[in-house]
mmCIF file with all atom_site columns, C-alpha atoms in Angstrom:
data_model
loop_
_atom_site.group_PDB
_atom_site.id
_atom_site.type_symbol
_atom_site.label_atom_id
_atom_site.label_alt_id
_atom_site.label_comp_id
_atom_site.label_asym_id
_atom_site.label_entity_id
_atom_site.label_seq_id
_atom_site.pdbx_PDB_ins_code
_atom_site.Cartn_x
_atom_site.Cartn_y
_atom_site.Cartn_z
_atom_site.occupancy
_atom_site.B_iso_or_equiv
_atom_site.pdbx_formal_charge
_atom_site.auth_seq_id
_atom_site.auth_comp_id
_atom_site.auth_asym_id
_atom_site.auth_atom_id
_atom_site.pdbx_PDB_model_num
ATOM 1   C CA . GLU A 1 1   ? 91.650  112.201 81.095  1.00 64.00 ? 21  GLU A CA 1
ATOM 2   C CA . ALA A 1 2   ? 93.692  112.814 77.978  1.00 78.00 ? 22  ALA A CA 1
ATOM 3   C CA . GLY A 1 3   ? 96.649  115.116 78.419  1.00 90.00 ? 23  GLY A CA 1
ATOM 4   C CA . VAL A 1 4   ? 97.843  117.990 76.286  1.00 94.00 ? 24  VAL A CA 1
ATOM 5   C CA . THR A 1 5   ? 98.547  116.703 72.803  1.00 95.00 ? 25  THR A CA 1
ATOM 6   C CA . GLN A 1 6   ? 100.929 118.289 70.369  1.00 96.00 ? 26  GLN A CA 1
ATOM 7   C CA . PHE A 1 7   ? 101.717 117.364 66.815  1.00 95.00 ? 27  PHE A CA 1
ATOM 8   C CA . PRO A 1 8   ? 103.759 116.810 64.952  1.00 97.00 ? 28  PRO A CA 1
ATOM 9   C CA . SER A 1 9   ? 106.315 115.610 67.469  1.00 95.00 ? 29  SER A CA 1
ATOM 10  C CA . HIS A 1 10  ? 109.100 116.443 65.040  1.00 96.00 ? 30  HIS A CA 1
ATOM 11  C CA . SER A 1 11  ? 109.291 118.643 61.985  1.00 97.00 ? 31  SER A CA 1
ATOM 12  C CA . VAL A 1 12  ? 112.214 119.346 59.694  1.00 97.00 ? 32  VAL A CA 1
ATOM 13  C CA . ILE A 1 13  ? 111.686 122.102 57.159  1.00 97.00 ? 33  ILE A CA 1
ATOM 14  C CA . GLU A 1 14  ? 113.822 124.264 54.928  1.00 97.00 ? 34  GLU A CA 1
ATOM 15  C CA . LYS A 1 15  ? 114.424 127.912 55.576  1.00 97.00 ? 35  LYS A CA 1
ATOM 16  C CA . GLY A 1 16  ? 111.677 129.958 53.984  1.00 97.00 ? 36  GLY A CA 1
ATOM 17  C CA . GLN A 1 17  ? 109.017 127.281 54.264  1.00 97.00 ? 37  GLN A CA 1
ATOM 18  C CA . THR A 1 18  ? 105.903 127.424 56.394  1.00 97.00 ? 38  THR A CA 1
ATOM 19  C CA . VAL A 1 19  ? 105.169 125.154 59.338  1.00 98.00 ? 39  VAL A CA 1
ATOM 20  C CA . THR A 1 20  ? 102.072 124.856 61.467  1.00 98.00 ? 40  THR A CA 1
ATOM 21  C CA . LEU A 1 21  ? 102.184 123.341 64.928  1.00 98.00 ? 41  LEU A CA 1
ATOM 22  C CA . ARG A 1 22  ? 99.057  122.182 66.650  1.00 98.00 ? 42  ARG A CA 1
ATOM 23  C CA . CYS A 1 23  ? 98.118  121.868 70.298  1.00 98.00 ? 43  CYS A CA 1
ATOM 24  C CA . ASP A 1 24  ? 95.064  120.170 71.739  1.00 97.00 ? 44  ASP A CA 1
ATOM 25  C CA . PRO A 1 25  ? 94.634  121.197 75.376  1.00 95.00 ? 45  PRO A CA 1
ATOM 26  C CA . ILE A 1 26  ? 92.922  119.197 78.054  1.00 93.00 ? 46  ILE A CA 1
ATOM 27  C CA . SER A 1 27  ? 89.179  119.408 77.483  1.00 92.00 ? 47  SER A CA 1
ATOM 28  C CA . GLY A 1 28  ? 87.636  122.284 79.411  1.00 90.00 ? 48  GLY A CA 1
ATOM 29  C CA . HIS A 1 29  ? 90.902  124.134 79.995  1.00 92.00 ? 49  HIS A CA 1
ATOM 30  C CA . ASP A 1 30  ? 90.359  127.778 79.134  1.00 92.00 ? 50  ASP A CA 1
ATOM 31  C CA . ASN A 1 31  ? 94.016  128.763 79.516  1.00 92.00 ? 51  ASN A CA 1
ATOM 32  C CA . LEU A 1 32  ? 96.397  127.736 76.756  1.00 94.00 ? 52  LEU A CA 1
ATOM 33  C CA . TYR A 1 33  ? 100.040 128.739 76.610  1.00 95.00 ? 53  TYR A CA 1
ATOM 34  C CA . TRP A 1 34  ? 102.816 128.401 74.078  1.00 97.00 ? 54  TRP A CA 1
ATOM 35  C CA . TYR A 1 35  ? 106.473 128.260 75.107  1.00 97.00 ? 55  TYR A CA 1
ATOM 36  C CA . ARG A 1 36  ? 109.667 127.685 73.177  1.00 97.00 ? 56  ARG A CA 1
ATOM 37  C CA . ARG A 1 37  ? 113.106 126.395 74.062  1.00 95.00 ? 57  ARG A CA 1
ATOM 38  C CA . VAL A 1 38  ? 115.861 127.268 71.685  1.00 94.00 ? 58  VAL A CA 1
ATOM 39  C CA . MET A 1 39  ? 118.893 124.982 71.944  1.00 85.00 ? 59  MET A CA 1
ATOM 40  C CA . GLY A 1 40  ? 120.910 125.673 75.070  1.00 80.00 ? 60  GLY A CA 1
ATOM 41  C CA . LYS A 1 41  ? 118.659 128.427 76.331  1.00 89.00 ? 61  LYS A CA 1
ATOM 42  C CA . GLU A 1 42  ? 115.778 128.858 78.721  1.00 93.00 ? 62  GLU A CA 1
ATOM 43  C CA . ILE A 1 43  ? 112.226 127.867 78.032  1.00 95.00 ? 63  ILE A CA 1
ATOM 44  C CA . LYS A 1 44  ? 110.562 131.118 77.098  1.00 96.00 ? 64  LYS A CA 1
ATOM 45  C CA . PHE A 1 45  ? 106.948 132.221 77.070  1.00 95.00 ? 65  PHE A CA 1
ATOM 46  C CA . LEU A 1 46  ? 105.396 133.039 73.710  1.00 96.00 ? 66  LEU A CA 1
ATOM 47  C CA . LEU A 1 47  ? 101.722 133.715 74.358  1.00 95.00 ? 67  LEU A CA 1
ATOM 48  C CA . HIS A 1 48  ? 98.656  132.985 76.445  1.00 93.00 ? 68  HIS A CA 1
ATOM 49  C CA . PHE A 1 49  ? 95.090  132.389 75.293  1.00 94.00 ? 69  PHE A CA 1
ATOM 50  C CA . VAL A 1 50  ? 92.030  132.553 77.485  1.00 92.00 ? 70  VAL A CA 1
ATOM 51  C CA . LYS A 1 51  ? 89.459  130.676 75.480  1.00 94.00 ? 71  LYS A CA 1
ATOM 52  C CA . GLU A 1 52  ? 89.800  132.126 71.984  1.00 95.00 ? 72  GLU A CA 1
ATOM 53  C CA . SER A 1 53  ? 91.234  135.484 73.050  1.00 94.00 ? 73  SER A CA 1
ATOM 54  C CA . LYS A 1 54  ? 94.906  136.375 73.223  1.00 94.00 ? 74  LYS A CA 1
ATOM 55  C CA . GLN A 1 55  ? 95.503  137.404 76.835  1.00 91.00 ? 75  GLN A CA 1
ATOM 56  C CA . ASP A 1 56  ? 99.208  138.070 76.462  1.00 92.00 ? 76  ASP A CA 1
ATOM 57  C CA . GLU A 1 57  ? 101.333 137.778 73.343  1.00 93.00 ? 77  GLU A CA 1
ATOM 58  C CA . SER A 1 58  ? 104.313 139.718 74.626  1.00 92.00 ? 78  SER A CA 1
ATOM 59  C CA . GLY A 1 59  ? 106.671 136.808 74.025  1.00 93.00 ? 79  GLY A CA 1
ATOM 60  C CA . MET A 1 60  ? 106.018 136.366 70.320  1.00 95.00 ? 80  MET A CA 1
ATOM 61  C CA . PRO A 1 61  ? 109.382 137.031 68.674  1.00 93.00 ? 81  PRO A CA 1
ATOM 62  C CA . ASN A 1 62  ? 108.183 138.719 65.475  1.00 93.00 ? 82  ASN A CA 1
ATOM 63  C CA . ASN A 1 63  ? 105.375 138.868 62.959  1.00 94.00 ? 83  ASN A CA 1
ATOM 64  C CA . ARG A 1 64  ? 106.469 135.651 61.266  1.00 96.00 ? 84  ARG A CA 1
ATOM 65  C CA . PHE A 1 65  ? 104.690 133.861 64.105  1.00 97.00 ? 85  PHE A CA 1
ATOM 66  C CA . LEU A 1 66  ? 100.908 133.649 64.104  1.00 97.00 ? 86  LEU A CA 1
ATOM 67  C CA . ALA A 1 67  ? 98.900  131.867 66.775  1.00 97.00 ? 87  ALA A CA 1
ATOM 68  C CA . GLU A 1 68  ? 95.209  131.110 66.664  1.00 97.00 ? 88  GLU A CA 1
ATOM 69  C CA . ARG A 1 69  ? 92.737  129.333 68.851  1.00 97.00 ? 89  ARG A CA 1
ATOM 70  C CA . THR A 1 70  ? 89.545  128.827 66.969  1.00 86.00 ? 90  THR A CA 1
ATOM 71  C CA . GLY A 1 71  ? 86.476  128.336 69.123  1.00 87.00 ? 91  GLY A CA 1
ATOM 72  C CA . GLY A 1 72  ? 88.556  128.209 72.244  1.00 85.00 ? 92  GLY A CA 1
ATOM 73  C CA . THR A 1 73  ? 89.574  124.609 71.672  1.00 93.00 ? 93  THR A CA 1
ATOM 74  C CA . TYR A 1 74  ? 92.767  123.605 69.885  1.00 96.00 ? 94  TYR A CA 1
ATOM 75  C CA . SER A 1 75  ? 95.439  126.094 68.946  1.00 98.00 ? 95  SER A CA 1
ATOM 76  C CA . THR A 1 76  ? 97.827  126.414 66.041  1.00 98.00 ? 96  THR A CA 1
ATOM 77  C CA . LEU A 1 77  ? 101.141 128.202 65.826  1.00 98.00 ? 97  LEU A CA 1
ATOM 78  C CA . LYS A 1 78  ? 102.250 129.035 62.318  1.00 98.00 ? 98  LYS A CA 1
ATOM 79  C CA . VAL A 1 79  ? 105.749 130.130 61.396  1.00 97.00 ? 99  VAL A CA 1
ATOM 80  C CA . GLN A 1 80  ? 105.954 131.779 57.998  1.00 96.00 ? 100 GLN A CA 1
ATOM 81  C CA . PRO A 1 81  ? 108.555 131.997 56.600  1.00 96.00 ? 101 PRO A CA 1
ATOM 82  C CA . ALA A 1 82  ? 110.710 129.896 58.901  1.00 97.00 ? 102 ALA A CA 1
ATOM 83  C CA . GLU A 1 83  ? 114.261 131.015 59.693  1.00 96.00 ? 103 GLU A CA 1
ATOM 84  C CA . LEU A 1 84  ? 117.180 129.027 61.096  1.00 96.00 ? 104 LEU A CA 1
ATOM 85  C CA . GLU A 1 85  ? 116.858 130.681 64.512  1.00 95.00 ? 105 GLU A CA 1
ATOM 86  C CA . ASP A 1 86  ? 113.307 129.354 64.843  1.00 96.00 ? 106 ASP A CA 1
ATOM 87  C CA . SER A 1 87  ? 114.665 125.875 65.501  1.00 97.00 ? 107 SER A CA 1
ATOM 88  C CA . GLY A 1 88  ? 113.842 124.580 68.936  1.00 96.00 ? 108 GLY A CA 1
ATOM 89  C CA . VAL A 1 89  ? 111.237 122.740 70.941  1.00 96.00 ? 109 VAL A CA 1
ATOM 90  C CA . TYR A 1 90  ? 107.799 124.315 71.091  1.00 97.00 ? 110 TYR A CA 1
ATOM 91  C CA . PHE A 1 91  ? 105.728 123.435 74.133  1.00 96.00 ? 111 PHE A CA 1
ATOM 92  C CA . CYS A 1 92  ? 102.053 123.936 74.692  1.00 96.00 ? 112 CYS A CA 1
ATOM 93  C CA . ALA A 1 93  ? 100.421 123.929 78.123  1.00 94.00 ? 113 ALA A CA 1
ATOM 94  C CA . SER A 1 94  ? 96.913  124.296 79.436  1.00 93.00 ? 114 SER A CA 1
ATOM 95  C CA . SER A 1 95  ? 95.160  124.909 82.729  1.00 89.00 ? 115 SER A CA 1
ATOM 96  C CA . PRO A 1 96  ? 91.634  125.517 83.962  1.00 87.00 ? 116 PRO A CA 1
ATOM 97  C CA . TRP A 1 97  ? 90.520  129.060 84.601  1.00 81.00 ? 117 TRP A CA 1
ATOM 98  C CA . GLY A 1 98  ? 90.130  130.081 88.241  1.00 75.00 ? 118 GLY A CA 1
ATOM 99  C CA . THR A 1 99  ? 91.968  131.186 91.333  1.00 58.00 ? 119 THR A CA 1
ATOM 100 C CA . ASP A 1 100 ? 93.030  127.783 92.558  1.00 59.00 ? 120 ASP A CA 1
ATOM 101 C CA . ASN A 1 101 ? 94.823  126.533 89.500  1.00 56.00 ? 121 ASN A CA 1
ATOM 102 C CA . TYR A 1 102 ? 98.529  126.503 90.046  1.00 68.00 ? 122 TYR A CA 1
ATOM 103 C CA . GLY A 1 103 ? 100.771 124.829 87.577  1.00 72.00 ? 123 GLY A CA 1
ATOM 104 C CA . TYR A 1 104 ? 100.022 123.844 84.039  1.00 84.00 ? 124 TYR A CA 1
ATOM 105 C CA . THR A 1 105 ? 99.929  120.565 82.215  1.00 89.00 ? 125 THR A CA 1
ATOM 106 C CA . PHE A 1 106 ? 102.471 120.572 79.406  1.00 93.00 ? 126 PHE A CA 1
ATOM 107 C CA . GLY A 1 107 ? 102.451 118.641 76.204  1.00 94.00 ? 127 GLY A CA 1
ATOM 108 C CA . SER A 1 108 ? 105.449 116.662 74.992  1.00 93.00 ? 128 SER A CA 1
ATOM 109 C CA . GLY A 1 109 ? 106.491 119.412 72.618  1.00 95.00 ? 129 GLY A CA 1
ATOM 110 C CA . THR A 1 110 ? 107.204 119.729 68.915  1.00 97.00 ? 130 THR A CA 1
ATOM 111 C CA . ARG A 1 111 ? 110.859 119.684 67.944  1.00 95.00 ? 131 ARG A CA 1
ATOM 112 C CA . LEU A 1 112 ? 111.259 122.028 64.982  1.00 97.00 ? 132 LEU A CA 1
ATOM 113 C CA . THR A 1 113 ? 114.424 121.962 62.932  1.00 97.00 ? 133 THR A CA 1
ATOM 114 C CA . VAL A 1 114 ? 114.898 124.561 60.215  1.00 97.00 ? 134 VAL A CA 1
ATOM 115 C CA . VAL A 1 115 ? 117.694 123.717 57.763  1.00 97.00 ? 135 VAL A CA 1
ATOM 116 C CA . ALA B 2 1   ? 110.868 141.968 87.252  1.00 76.00 ? 19  ALA B CA 1
ATOM 117 C CA . GLN B 2 2   ? 110.841 138.289 88.050  1.00 82.00 ? 20  GLN B CA 1
ATOM 118 C CA . SER B 2 3   ? 113.792 136.058 87.255  1.00 89.00 ? 21  SER B CA 1
ATOM 119 C CA . VAL B 2 4   ? 115.103 132.615 88.109  1.00 94.00 ? 22  VAL B CA 1
ATOM 120 C CA . THR B 2 5   ? 118.678 131.389 88.463  1.00 96.00 ? 23  THR B CA 1
ATOM 121 C CA . GLN B 2 6   ? 119.541 127.717 88.616  1.00 96.00 ? 24  GLN B CA 1
ATOM 122 C CA . LEU B 2 7   ? 123.062 127.053 89.842  1.00 93.00 ? 25  LEU B CA 1
ATOM 123 C CA . GLY B 2 8   ? 124.746 124.250 87.963  1.00 92.00 ? 26  GLY B CA 1
ATOM 124 C CA . SER B 2 9   ? 123.735 123.164 84.492  1.00 93.00 ? 27  SER B CA 1
ATOM 125 C CA . HIS B 2 10  ? 124.839 119.599 85.275  1.00 96.00 ? 28  HIS B CA 1
ATOM 126 C CA . VAL B 2 11  ? 124.738 117.763 88.581  1.00 97.00 ? 29  VAL B CA 1
ATOM 127 C CA . SER B 2 12  ? 125.943 114.210 89.047  1.00 97.00 ? 30  SER B CA 1
ATOM 128 C CA . VAL B 2 13  ? 125.194 112.085 92.111  1.00 97.00 ? 31  VAL B CA 1
ATOM 129 C CA . SER B 2 14  ? 125.571 108.442 93.021  1.00 97.00 ? 32  SER B CA 1
ATOM 130 C CA . GLU B 2 15  ? 122.549 106.253 93.440  1.00 97.00 ? 33  GLU B CA 1
ATOM 131 C CA . GLY B 2 16  ? 121.345 106.560 97.029  1.00 97.00 ? 34  GLY B CA 1
ATOM 132 C CA . ALA B 2 17  ? 123.006 109.946 97.586  1.00 98.00 ? 35  ALA B CA 1
ATOM 133 C CA . LEU B 2 18  ? 121.284 113.205 98.404  1.00 98.00 ? 36  LEU B CA 1
ATOM 134 C CA . VAL B 2 19  ? 120.006 115.234 95.474  1.00 98.00 ? 37  VAL B CA 1
ATOM 135 C CA . LEU B 2 20  ? 120.216 119.019 95.823  1.00 98.00 ? 38  LEU B CA 1
ATOM 136 C CA . LEU B 2 21  ? 119.285 121.251 92.903  1.00 98.00 ? 39  LEU B CA 1
ATOM 137 C CA . ARG B 2 22  ? 119.559 124.952 93.557  1.00 97.00 ? 40  ARG B CA 1
ATOM 138 C CA . CYS B 2 23  ? 117.165 127.682 92.524  1.00 97.00 ? 41  CYS B CA 1
ATOM 139 C CA . ASN B 2 24  ? 117.171 131.353 93.416  1.00 96.00 ? 42  ASN B CA 1
ATOM 140 C CA . TYR B 2 25  ? 114.462 133.710 92.326  1.00 93.00 ? 43  TYR B CA 1
ATOM 141 C CA . SER B 2 26  ? 113.867 137.410 92.086  1.00 90.00 ? 44  SER B CA 1
ATOM 142 C CA . SER B 2 27  ? 110.353 138.721 92.457  1.00 81.00 ? 45  SER B CA 1
ATOM 143 C CA . SER B 2 28  ? 108.866 142.049 93.452  1.00 75.00 ? 46  SER B CA 1
ATOM 144 C CA . VAL B 2 29  ? 105.690 140.364 94.697  1.00 76.00 ? 47  VAL B CA 1
ATOM 145 C CA . PRO B 2 30  ? 105.073 137.179 96.668  1.00 75.00 ? 48  PRO B CA 1
ATOM 146 C CA . PRO B 2 31  ? 106.004 134.512 94.154  1.00 82.00 ? 49  PRO B CA 1
ATOM 147 C CA . TYR B 2 32  ? 104.414 131.333 92.961  1.00 88.00 ? 50  TYR B CA 1
ATOM 148 C CA . LEU B 2 33  ? 107.288 128.910 92.427  1.00 91.00 ? 51  LEU B CA 1
ATOM 149 C CA . PHE B 2 34  ? 107.433 125.616 90.591  1.00 93.00 ? 52  PHE B CA 1
ATOM 150 C CA . TRP B 2 35  ? 109.754 122.761 89.809  1.00 96.00 ? 53  TRP B CA 1
ATOM 151 C CA . TYR B 2 36  ? 109.210 120.847 86.598  1.00 95.00 ? 54  TYR B CA 1
ATOM 152 C CA . VAL B 2 37  ? 111.015 117.744 85.367  1.00 96.00 ? 55  VAL B CA 1
ATOM 153 C CA . GLN B 2 38  ? 111.597 116.612 81.805  1.00 94.00 ? 56  GLN B CA 1
ATOM 154 C CA . TYR B 2 39  ? 112.491 112.991 81.283  1.00 93.00 ? 57  TYR B CA 1
ATOM 155 C CA . PRO B 2 40  ? 114.165 112.056 77.990  1.00 86.00 ? 58  PRO B CA 1
ATOM 156 C CA . ASN B 2 41  ? 111.798 112.372 75.042  1.00 81.00 ? 59  ASN B CA 1
ATOM 157 C CA . GLN B 2 42  ? 108.923 113.512 77.218  1.00 86.00 ? 60  GLN B CA 1
ATOM 158 C CA . GLY B 2 43  ? 107.182 116.756 78.082  1.00 87.00 ? 61  GLY B CA 1
ATOM 159 C CA . LEU B 2 44  ? 107.467 118.850 81.211  1.00 92.00 ? 62  LEU B CA 1
ATOM 160 C CA . GLN B 2 45  ? 105.915 117.334 84.308  1.00 92.00 ? 63  GLN B CA 1
ATOM 161 C CA . LEU B 2 46  ? 105.049 119.317 87.417  1.00 92.00 ? 64  LEU B CA 1
ATOM 162 C CA . LEU B 2 47  ? 107.049 118.067 90.412  1.00 95.00 ? 65  LEU B CA 1
ATOM 163 C CA . LEU B 2 48  ? 105.818 120.494 93.026  1.00 93.00 ? 66  LEU B CA 1
ATOM 164 C CA . LYS B 2 49  ? 104.639 124.048 93.576  1.00 90.00 ? 67  LYS B CA 1
ATOM 165 C CA . TYR B 2 50  ? 104.800 126.749 96.230  1.00 90.00 ? 68  TYR B CA 1
ATOM 166 C CA . THR B 2 51  ? 101.752 128.966 96.474  1.00 83.00 ? 69  THR B CA 1
ATOM 167 C CA . SER B 2 52  ? 102.266 130.841 99.788  1.00 77.00 ? 70  SER B CA 1
ATOM 168 C CA . ALA B 2 53  ? 100.970 128.080 102.026 1.00 75.00 ? 71  ALA B CA 1
ATOM 169 C CA . ALA B 2 54  ? 103.504 125.807 103.760 1.00 84.00 ? 72  ALA B CA 1
ATOM 170 C CA . THR B 2 55  ? 107.121 126.730 103.122 1.00 89.00 ? 73  THR B CA 1
ATOM 171 C CA . LEU B 2 56  ? 108.159 123.076 102.846 1.00 94.00 ? 74  LEU B CA 1
ATOM 172 C CA . VAL B 2 57  ? 106.499 121.619 99.807  1.00 93.00 ? 75  VAL B CA 1
ATOM 173 C CA . LYS B 2 58  ? 106.355 117.924 99.055  1.00 94.00 ? 76  LYS B CA 1
ATOM 174 C CA . GLY B 2 59  ? 106.066 116.730 95.514  1.00 93.00 ? 77  GLY B CA 1
ATOM 175 C CA . ILE B 2 60  ? 105.979 113.549 93.532  1.00 93.00 ? 78  ILE B CA 1
ATOM 176 C CA . ASN B 2 61  ? 108.644 110.842 93.475  1.00 93.00 ? 79  ASN B CA 1
ATOM 177 C CA . GLY B 2 62  ? 109.997 111.769 96.910  1.00 96.00 ? 80  GLY B CA 1
ATOM 178 C CA . PHE B 2 63  ? 111.105 115.292 96.000  1.00 97.00 ? 81  PHE B CA 1
ATOM 179 C CA . GLU B 2 64  ? 110.574 118.307 98.193  1.00 97.00 ? 82  GLU B CA 1
ATOM 180 C CA . ALA B 2 65  ? 111.523 121.971 98.160  1.00 97.00 ? 83  ALA B CA 1
ATOM 181 C CA . GLU B 2 66  ? 111.743 124.638 100.817 1.00 95.00 ? 84  GLU B CA 1
ATOM 182 C CA . PHE B 2 67  ? 110.788 128.248 100.204 1.00 93.00 ? 85  PHE B CA 1
ATOM 183 C CA . LYS B 2 68  ? 113.173 130.585 102.018 1.00 93.00 ? 86  LYS B CA 1
ATOM 184 C CA . LYS B 2 69  ? 112.156 134.184 101.592 1.00 90.00 ? 87  LYS B CA 1
ATOM 185 C CA . SER B 2 70  ? 115.233 135.566 103.358 1.00 91.00 ? 88  SER B CA 1
ATOM 186 C CA . GLU B 2 71  ? 117.483 133.732 100.915 1.00 92.00 ? 89  GLU B CA 1
ATOM 187 C CA . THR B 2 72  ? 115.140 134.079 97.908  1.00 93.00 ? 90  THR B CA 1
ATOM 188 C CA . SER B 2 73  ? 115.675 130.380 97.344  1.00 95.00 ? 91  SER B CA 1
ATOM 189 C CA . PHE B 2 74  ? 113.575 127.375 96.431  1.00 96.00 ? 92  PHE B CA 1
ATOM 190 C CA . HIS B 2 75  ? 116.030 124.477 96.336  1.00 97.00 ? 93  HIS B CA 1
ATOM 191 C CA . LEU B 2 76  ? 114.870 121.011 95.337  1.00 98.00 ? 94  LEU B CA 1
ATOM 192 C CA . THR B 2 77  ? 115.983 117.996 97.357  1.00 98.00 ? 95  THR B CA 1
ATOM 193 C CA . LYS B 2 78  ? 115.549 114.262 97.503  1.00 98.00 ? 96  LYS B CA 1
ATOM 194 C CA . PRO B 2 79  ? 117.164 112.211 100.278 1.00 97.00 ? 97  PRO B CA 1
ATOM 195 C CA . SER B 2 80  ? 118.153 109.254 98.129  1.00 97.00 ? 98  SER B CA 1
ATOM 196 C CA . ALA B 2 81  ? 118.669 109.384 94.376  1.00 97.00 ? 99  ALA B CA 1
ATOM 197 C CA . HIS B 2 82  ? 117.368 106.660 92.129  1.00 97.00 ? 100 HIS B CA 1
ATOM 198 C CA . MET B 2 83  ? 118.518 105.878 88.630  1.00 96.00 ? 101 MET B CA 1
ATOM 199 C CA . SER B 2 84  ? 115.084 106.857 87.342  1.00 95.00 ? 102 SER B CA 1
ATOM 200 C CA . ASP B 2 85  ? 115.614 110.420 88.616  1.00 97.00 ? 103 ASP B CA 1
ATOM 201 C CA . ALA B 2 86  ? 118.015 111.140 85.757  1.00 97.00 ? 104 ALA B CA 1
ATOM 202 C CA . ALA B 2 87  ? 116.328 113.979 83.890  1.00 97.00 ? 105 ALA B CA 1
ATOM 203 C CA . GLU B 2 88  ? 116.423 117.722 83.389  1.00 96.00 ? 106 GLU B CA 1
ATOM 204 C CA . TYR B 2 89  ? 114.895 119.847 86.120  1.00 98.00 ? 107 TYR B CA 1
ATOM 205 C CA . PHE B 2 90  ? 113.511 123.347 85.713  1.00 97.00 ? 108 PHE B CA 1
ATOM 206 C CA . CYS B 2 91  ? 112.696 125.916 88.345  1.00 96.00 ? 109 CYS B CA 1
ATOM 207 C CA . ALA B 2 92  ? 110.086 128.522 87.388  1.00 93.00 ? 110 ALA B CA 1
ATOM 208 C CA . VAL B 2 93  ? 108.354 131.561 88.833  1.00 90.00 ? 111 VAL B CA 1
ATOM 209 C CA . SER B 2 94  ? 104.918 132.714 87.828  1.00 86.00 ? 112 SER B CA 1
ATOM 210 C CA . VAL B 2 95  ? 104.353 136.207 86.514  1.00 77.00 ? 113 VAL B CA 1
ATOM 211 C CA . GLY B 2 96  ? 101.032 137.630 87.540  1.00 71.00 ? 114 GLY B CA 1
ATOM 212 C CA . GLY B 2 97  ? 99.787  135.025 89.941  1.00 67.00 ? 115 GLY B CA 1
ATOM 213 C CA . SER B 2 98  ? 98.286  131.643 89.269  1.00 64.00 ? 116 SER B CA 1
ATOM 214 C CA . GLN B 2 99  ? 97.121  132.385 85.745  1.00 69.00 ? 117 GLN B CA 1
ATOM 215 C CA . GLY B 2 100 ? 100.247 134.130 84.591  1.00 76.00 ? 118 GLY B CA 1
ATOM 216 C CA . ASN B 2 101 ? 102.985 132.883 82.387  1.00 85.00 ? 119 ASN B CA 1
ATOM 217 C CA . LEU B 2 102 ? 106.143 131.258 83.761  1.00 90.00 ? 120 LEU B CA 1
ATOM 218 C CA . ILE B 2 103 ? 109.734 132.419 83.760  1.00 92.00 ? 121 ILE B CA 1
ATOM 219 C CA . PHE B 2 104 ? 112.045 129.432 83.714  1.00 94.00 ? 122 PHE B CA 1
ATOM 220 C CA . GLY B 2 105 ? 115.581 128.892 84.811  1.00 95.00 ? 123 GLY B CA 1
ATOM 221 C CA . LYS B 2 106 ? 118.045 127.398 82.350  1.00 95.00 ? 124 LYS B CA 1
ATOM 222 C CA . GLY B 2 107 ? 117.562 123.917 83.703  1.00 96.00 ? 125 GLY B CA 1
ATOM 223 C CA . THR B 2 108 ? 119.790 121.451 85.526  1.00 97.00 ? 126 THR B CA 1
ATOM 224 C CA . LYS B 2 109 ? 120.559 118.026 84.076  1.00 97.00 ? 127 LYS B CA 1
ATOM 225 C CA . LEU B 2 110 ? 120.774 115.422 86.788  1.00 97.00 ? 128 LEU B CA 1
ATOM 226 C CA . SER B 2 111 ? 122.842 112.304 86.191  1.00 97.00 ? 129 SER B CA 1
ATOM 227 C CA . VAL B 2 112 ? 122.685 109.373 88.596  1.00 97.00 ? 130 VAL B CA 1
ATOM 228 C CA . LYS B 2 113 ? 125.645 107.000 88.725  1.00 96.00 ? 131 LYS B CA 1
ATOM 229 C CA . PRO B 2 114 ? 125.177 103.380 89.772  1.00 94.00 ? 132 PRO B CA 1
#
């Protein structure tokens, strides 16, 4: 089966611009998560979708970040306007819904550089 | 609140030597614990997971980890390092059970010397 796909793999944008990251989860996975790793720091949770609904968005840093998951399939994470501190690697992960699903499948990440 | 501490941001071993990567956790409820590995230019790959079954968990590529409640530890080991094990390793604890989000440690970069 295809894994979790993220694109672009790299993005370099100027401060103040808008960037949209996309994640395609494994087909049939209801859970979709976004994480971010800022240089030199821990990987941190951003938000969790169950199908098209936001289950937990407690990790979203501020209102410049907007995540959507239309139809419960792919998800987008938009940063508008981007700031320097938004640079980092953004990971998406997915997992099936249910009680016996431990551990996600992660994508390869999108490396965002804001200059 | 849950937290994870990985001791040592960099660990270097010789090929064939024991690999020991340390992880301590803090959790107010029985934890679900994970080790992930990130090879250069790749995503995070699940190595192994502890989900309250056997305390000694075996994972892929010869790695294993032992859950020790009394020490709140979940250290990762491999008897004999291989050059291909060079990567960054992350310990994580799940918030809210199997569906919850993960809290990660800062990661440990493993170097393997020939």
